[in-house]
Amino acid sequence: MSHEPHIVMYPVMEHFYTLQGEGLYTGNAAYFIRLGGCDVGCVWCDVKESWDAAAHPLMTNVEIAQIAAAHEGRIAVITGGEPAMHDLAPLCDVLHEAGFRVHIETSGAHPLRGDVDFVTLSPKKFKAPLDECLAKADELKVVVYHRSDLEWAEQHAAKVRPECRLYLQPEWSKRDAITPLLTDHIKLHPRWQLSLQTHKYINIP
């Protein structure tokens, strides 16, 4: 029996229905919910406007879920910014009530609060991931900006569960130079897979 949901407001930078472009679920229809607020501060971040939570309109968890549920897909991806800065439990609850699988994309720098079905952990050098988040990761996605990032990626691969999927992803602006390095690394270390930002190649959100 359903119950009255706990109403919580979240700063929402944008929300849209598209295809997941990265990682294990590449090509799947998904509703993206990009929350404002981030304290990680990656220099190459492509959504720096997400960092200031106060700059974005507030929406209730119920409103977000209702808008998402108007679409056919039943994967909801909570991203940011750094979504784990927020208590996601009320948002996860209403999304589950609407029949969604809930995915999160996080740096792992904050404890995860909420019943999440799939955790994409993308660690950042500017703020190290917590061990408890590494232990929950279903996929480890390392964005590679410099050749030195490959050694850093291996250090994190050693900290996740054996069944965690491993992805190397070229930083978009350096993809032509970095992708061959990743190809060679994966051939030598085949536990890794290549993740490309396919949504950018096909020009969708």
Coordinates of N, CA and C in Angstrom, one line a residue, residues 10-153:
Y10 N 14.7 20.0 -3.8 CA 16.0 19.8 -4.3 C 16.3 20.9 -5.3
P11 N 17.6 21.4 -5.4 CA 17.9 22.4 -6.4 C 18.2 21.6 -7.7
V12 N 17.4 21.9 -8.7 CA 17.5 21.1 -10.0 C 18.0 22.0 -11.1
M13 N 19.2 21.7 -11.6 CA 19.8 22.5 -12.6 C 19.1 22.2 -14.0
E14 N 18.9 20.9 -14.2 CA 18.2 20.6 -15.4 C 17.7 19.1 -15.3
H15 N 16.7 18.8 -16.0 CA 16.2 17.4 -16.0 C 15.6 17.1 -17.4
F16 N 15.9 15.9 -18.0 CA 15.6 15.7 -19.4 C 15.6 14.2 -19.6
Y17 N 14.9 13.8 -20.7 CA 14.8 12.4 -21.1 C 15.7 12.2 -22.3
T18 N 16.6 11.2 -22.2 CA 17.6 11.0 -23.3 C 18.0 9.6 -23.3
L19 N 19.2 9.3 -23.9 CA 19.8 8.0 -23.8 C 21.1 8.2 -22.9
Q20 N 21.3 7.2 -22.1 CA 22.6 7.2 -21.3 C 23.7 7.0 -22.3
G21 N 24.7 7.9 -22.2 CA 25.8 7.9 -23.1 C 27.1 7.2 -22.7
E22 N 27.1 6.8 -21.4 CA 28.4 6.3 -20.8 C 28.2 5.1 -20.0
G23 N 29.3 4.3 -20.0 CA 29.3 3.1 -19.0 C 28.4 2.0 -19.5
L24 N 28.1 1.1 -18.5 CA 27.4 -0.1 -18.7 C 26.0 0.1 -19.4
Y25 N 25.3 1.1 -19.1 CA 24.0 1.4 -19.6 C 23.9 2.2 -20.8
T26 N 25.1 2.4 -21.5 CA 25.1 3.2 -22.8 C 24.0 2.7 -23.7
G27 N 23.3 3.7 -24.2 CA 22.3 3.4 -25.2 C 20.9 3.1 -24.7
N28 N 20.8 3.1 -23.3 CA 19.5 2.9 -22.7 C 18.8 4.2 -22.5
A29 N 17.5 4.2 -22.6 CA 16.7 5.4 -22.3 C 16.7 5.7 -20.8
A30 N 16.9 6.9 -20.5 CA 17.0 7.3 -19.1 C 16.6 8.7 -18.9
Y31 N 16.0 9.0 -17.7 CA 15.6 10.3 -17.3 C 16.7 10.9 -16.4
F32 N 17.3 11.9 -16.8 CA 18.4 12.5 -16.1 C 17.9 13.6 -15.2
I33 N 18.4 13.6 -13.9 CA 18.0 14.6 -12.9 C 19.4 15.2 -12.4
R34 N 19.7 16.4 -12.9 CA 21.0 17.0 -12.5 C 20.7 18.0 -11.4
L35 N 21.2 17.6 -10.2 CA 21.1 18.5 -9.0 C 22.2 19.5 -8.9
G36 N 21.9 20.7 -8.4 CA 22.9 21.7 -8.2 C 23.6 21.5 -6.9
G37 N 24.9 22.0 -6.9 CA 25.7 21.9 -5.7 C 26.9 20.9 -6.0
C38 N 28.1 21.4 -5.8 CA 29.3 20.6 -5.9 C 30.4 21.3 -5.2
D39 N 31.2 20.5 -4.5 CA 32.3 21.0 -3.8 C 33.6 20.3 -4.2
V40 N 33.6 19.6 -5.3 CA 34.7 18.9 -5.8 C 35.6 19.7 -6.7
G41 N 35.0 20.5 -7.6 CA 35.7 21.5 -8.4 C 36.7 21.0 -9.4
C42 N 36.2 20.1 -10.3 CA 37.1 19.6 -11.4 C 37.4 20.7 -12.4
V43 N 38.6 20.9 -12.7 CA 39.0 22.0 -13.7 C 38.4 21.8 -15.0
W44 N 38.2 20.5 -15.4 CA 37.6 20.3 -16.8 C 36.1 20.0 -16.8
C45 N 35.5 20.2 -15.6 CA 34.0 20.0 -15.5 C 33.3 20.7 -16.7
D46 N 32.3 19.9 -17.3 CA 31.6 20.5 -18.4 C 30.2 21.1 -17.9
V47 N 30.0 21.1 -16.6 CA 28.8 21.7 -16.1 C 29.1 22.5 -14.8
K48 N 30.1 23.4 -15.0 CA 30.5 24.2 -13.8 C 29.3 25.1 -13.3
E49 N 28.3 25.3 -14.1 CA 27.2 26.1 -13.7 C 26.4 25.3 -12.7
S50 N 26.7 24.0 -12.5 CA 25.9 23.2 -11.5 C 26.5 23.4 -10.1
W51 N 27.7 24.0 -9.9 CA 28.3 24.0 -8.7 C 27.6 24.8 -7.6
D52 N 27.0 25.9 -7.9 CA 26.3 26.7 -6.9 C 24.8 26.3 -6.8
A53 N 24.5 25.6 -5.7 CA 23.2 25.0 -5.6 C 22.1 26.1 -5.5
A54 N 22.5 27.3 -5.0 CA 21.5 28.4 -4.8 C 21.1 29.0 -6.2
A55 N 21.9 28.7 -7.2 CA 21.6 29.3 -8.5 C 20.5 28.6 -9.3
H56 N 19.9 27.5 -8.7 CA 19.0 26.6 -9.4 C 17.6 26.6 -8.7
P57 N 16.6 26.5 -9.5 CA 15.2 26.4 -8.9 C 15.0 25.2 -8.1
L58 N 14.2 25.3 -7.1 CA 13.9 24.2 -6.2 C 12.7 23.4 -6.8
M59 N 12.8 22.1 -6.8 CA 11.6 21.3 -7.1 C 11.4 20.2 -6.0
T60 N 10.2 19.8 -5.8 CA 10.0 18.7 -4.8 C 10.3 17.4 -5.4
N61 N 10.6 16.4 -4.6 CA 10.9 15.1 -5.0 C 9.7 14.5 -5.8
V62 N 8.5 14.8 -5.3 CA 7.2 14.3 -6.0 C 7.1 14.9 -7.4
E63 N 7.3 16.2 -7.5 CA 7.2 16.9 -8.8 C 8.2 16.3 -9.8
I64 N 9.5 16.1 -9.3 CA 10.5 15.5 -10.2 C 10.1 14.1 -10.7
A65 N 9.6 13.3 -9.8 CA 9.2 11.9 -10.1 C 8.0 11.9 -11.1
Q66 N 7.0 12.8 -10.9 CA 5.9 12.9 -11.7 C 6.2 13.3 -13.2
I67 N 7.1 14.2 -13.3 CA 7.6 14.6 -14.6 C 8.4 13.5 -15.3
A68 N 9.2 12.9 -14.6 CA 10.0 11.7 -15.1 C 9.1 10.6 -15.6
A69 N 8.1 10.3 -14.8 CA 7.2 9.2 -15.0 C 6.3 9.4 -16.2
A70 N 6.2 10.6 -16.8 CA 5.5 10.9 -18.0 C 6.1 10.3 -19.2
H71 N 7.4 9.9 -19.1 CA 8.1 9.3 -20.2 C 8.1 7.7 -20.0
E72 N 8.4 7.0 -21.1 CA 8.3 5.6 -21.1 C 9.5 4.9 -20.3
G73 N 10.7 5.4 -20.4 CA 11.8 4.8 -19.8 C 11.7 4.7 -18.3
R74 N 12.3 3.7 -17.7 CA 12.2 3.6 -16.2 C 13.6 3.4 -15.6
I75 N 14.5 4.1 -16.1 CA 15.8 4.4 -15.4 C 15.9 5.8 -15.2
A76 N 16.1 6.2 -13.9 CA 16.4 7.6 -13.5 C 17.8 7.7 -13.1
V77 N 18.5 8.7 -13.6 CA 19.9 8.9 -13.3 C 20.0 10.2 -12.5
I78 N 20.4 10.1 -11.3 CA 20.6 11.3 -10.5 C 22.1 11.7 -10.6
T79 N 22.4 12.9 -11.1 CA 23.7 13.3 -11.3 C 23.9 14.8 -10.9
G80 N 25.0 15.4 -11.2 CA 25.2 16.8 -10.7 C 26.2 17.5 -11.6
G81 N 26.9 18.5 -11.0 CA 27.2 18.6 -9.6 C 27.6 17.3 -8.9
E82 N 27.5 17.4 -7.6 CA 27.7 16.2 -6.8 C 26.4 15.9 -6.0
P83 N 25.7 14.9 -6.5 CA 24.3 14.7 -6.0 C 24.4 14.1 -4.6
A84 N 25.5 13.5 -4.2 CA 25.5 12.9 -2.8 C 25.7 14.0 -1.7
M85 N 25.8 15.2 -2.1 CA 25.8 16.3 -1.1 C 24.4 16.4 -0.5
H86 N 23.4 15.8 -1.2 CA 22.0 15.9 -0.8 C 21.5 14.6 -0.2
D87 N 20.6 14.6 0.7 CA 19.9 13.4 1.2 C 19.0 12.9 0.1
L88 N 19.3 11.9 -0.6 CA 18.6 11.4 -1.7 C 17.5 10.4 -1.4
A89 N 17.4 10.0 -0.1 CA 16.4 9.0 0.3 C 15.0 9.4 -0.2
P90 N 14.5 10.6 0.1 CA 13.1 10.9 -0.3 C 12.9 10.9 -1.8
L91 N 13.9 11.3 -2.6 CA 13.8 11.3 -4.0 C 13.9 9.9 -4.6
C92 N 14.7 9.0 -4.0 CA 14.8 7.6 -4.4 C 13.5 6.9 -4.1
D93 N 12.9 7.2 -3.0 CA 11.6 6.6 -2.6 C 10.5 6.8 -3.6
V94 N 10.3 8.1 -4.0 CA 9.2 8.4 -4.9 C 9.5 7.9 -6.3
L95 N 10.8 7.9 -6.7 CA 11.1 7.3 -8.0 C 10.9 5.8 -8.0
H96 N 11.2 5.1 -7.0 CA 10.9 3.7 -6.9 C 9.4 3.4 -6.9
E97 N 8.7 4.3 -6.2 CA 7.2 4.2 -6.2 C 6.6 4.3 -7.6
A98 N 7.3 5.1 -8.4 CA 6.9 5.3 -9.8 C 7.4 4.2 -10.8
G99 N 8.1 3.2 -10.2 CA 8.6 2.1 -11.0 C 10.0 2.3 -11.6
F100 N 10.8 3.2 -11.1 CA 12.1 3.5 -11.7 C 13.2 2.6 -11.0
R101 N 14.2 2.3 -11.8 CA 15.5 1.9 -11.3 C 16.2 3.2 -11.1
V102 N 16.9 3.4 -9.9 CA 17.5 4.6 -9.6 C 19.0 4.5 -9.7
H103 N 19.7 5.2 -10.6 CA 21.1 5.2 -10.7 C 21.7 6.5 -10.2
I104 N 22.9 6.5 -9.7 CA 23.5 7.8 -9.3 C 24.9 7.8 -9.9
E105 N 25.3 9.0 -10.3 CA 26.7 9.3 -10.8 C 27.3 10.2 -9.8
T106 N 28.4 9.7 -9.1 CA 28.9 10.5 -8.0 C 30.5 10.3 -7.9
S107 N 31.1 11.3 -7.3 CA 32.6 11.3 -7.1 C 32.9 10.4 -6.0
G108 N 31.9 10.1 -5.1 CA 32.2 9.2 -3.9 C 32.8 10.0 -2.8
A109 N 32.8 11.4 -2.9 CA 33.4 12.2 -1.8 C 32.4 12.4 -0.6
H110 N 31.2 12.0 -0.8 CA 30.2 12.1 0.3 C 29.5 10.8 0.5
P111 N 29.1 10.5 1.7 CA 28.3 9.3 2.0 C 27.0 9.3 1.2
L112 N 26.6 8.1 0.7 CA 25.4 8.0 -0.1 C 24.2 7.8 0.8
R113 N 23.2 8.6 0.6 CA 22.0 8.6 1.4 C 20.8 8.3 0.5
G114 N 20.2 7.1 0.6 CA 19.1 6.8 -0.3 C 19.3 5.4 -0.9
D115 N 18.2 4.8 -1.2 CA 18.2 3.4 -1.8 C 18.4 3.5 -3.3
V116 N 19.7 3.4 -3.6 CA 20.1 3.5 -5.0 C 20.4 2.1 -5.6
D117 N 19.9 1.9 -6.8 CA 20.0 0.5 -7.5 C 21.4 0.3 -8.2
F118 N 22.0 1.4 -8.6 CA 23.2 1.3 -9.4 C 24.1 2.5 -9.2
V119 N 25.3 2.3 -8.8 CA 26.2 3.4 -8.4 C 27.4 3.5 -9.4
T120 N 27.4 4.6 -10.1 CA 28.6 4.9 -11.0 C 29.5 5.8 -10.2
L121 N 30.7 5.3 -9.8 CA 31.6 6.2 -9.1 C 32.7 6.7 -10.0
S122 N 32.8 8.0 -10.1 CA 33.8 8.6 -11.0 C 34.7 9.4 -10.1
P123 N 35.8 8.9 -9.6 CA 36.6 9.5 -8.6 C 37.3 10.7 -9.2
K124 N 37.5 11.7 -8.3 CA 38.2 13.0 -8.8 C 39.4 13.2 -7.9
K125 N 40.5 13.7 -8.5 CA 41.7 14.0 -7.7 C 41.5 15.1 -6.7
F126 N 40.5 15.9 -6.9 CA 40.4 17.1 -6.1 C 39.8 16.8 -4.7
K127 N 39.1 15.7 -4.6 CA 38.5 15.3 -3.4 C 38.3 13.8 -3.4
A128 N 39.1 13.1 -2.6 CA 39.2 11.6 -2.7 C 37.9 10.9 -2.4
P129 N 37.5 9.8 -3.0 CA 36.3 9.1 -2.7 C 36.5 8.4 -1.3
L130 N 35.3 8.3 -0.7 CA 35.3 7.6 0.6 C 35.4 6.1 0.4
D131 N 36.0 5.3 1.3 CA 36.1 3.9 1.2 C 34.7 3.3 1.1
E132 N 33.7 3.8 1.9 CA 32.4 3.3 1.9 C 31.7 3.4 0.6
C133 N 32.0 4.4 -0.2 CA 31.5 4.6 -1.5 C 32.1 3.7 -2.5
L134 N 33.4 3.5 -2.4 CA 34.1 2.6 -3.3 C 33.6 1.2 -3.1
A135 N 33.2 0.8 -1.9 CA 32.6 -0.5 -1.6 C 31.3 -0.7 -2.3
K136 N 30.6 0.4 -2.5 CA 29.2 0.4 -3.1 C 29.2 0.5 -4.6
A137 N 30.3 0.8 -5.2 CA 30.4 1.1 -6.7 C 30.0 -0.1 -7.5
D138 N 29.1 0.1 -8.5 CA 28.8 -1.0 -9.4 C 29.6 -0.8 -10.7
E139 N 30.0 0.4 -11.0 CA 30.9 0.7 -12.0 C 31.9 1.8 -11.6
L140 N 33.1 1.7 -11.9 CA 34.1 2.7 -11.7 C 34.5 3.3 -13.0
K141 N 34.2 4.6 -13.1 CA 34.4 5.3 -14.4 C 35.5 6.4 -14.2
V142 N 36.6 6.2 -14.8 CA 37.7 7.1 -14.6 C 37.9 8.0 -15.8
V143 N 37.7 9.3 -15.7 CA 37.9 10.2 -16.8 C 39.4 10.5 -16.9
V144 N 40.0 10.2 -18.0 CA 41.4 10.3 -18.2 C 41.8 11.6 -19.0
Y145 N 42.5 12.5 -18.3 CA 42.9 13.8 -18.8 C 44.4 13.8 -19.2
H146 N 45.2 13.0 -18.4 CA 46.7 12.9 -18.7 C 47.0 11.4 -18.6
R147 N 48.1 11.1 -19.2 CA 48.6 9.7 -19.2 C 48.8 9.3 -17.7
S148 N 49.2 10.2 -16.8 CA 49.4 9.8 -15.4 C 48.1 9.3 -14.8
D149 N 47.0 9.7 -15.3 CA 45.7 9.3 -14.7 C 45.5 7.8 -14.8
L150 N 46.2 7.1 -15.7 CA 46.0 5.7 -15.8 C 46.5 4.9 -14.5
E151 N 47.7 5.4 -14.0 CA 48.2 4.8 -12.7 C 47.2 5.1 -11.6
W152 N 46.7 6.3 -11.6 CA 45.7 6.7 -10.6 C 44.4 5.8 -10.7
A153 N 44.0 5.5 -11.9 CA 42.9 4.7 -12.2 C 43.1 3.3 -11.6

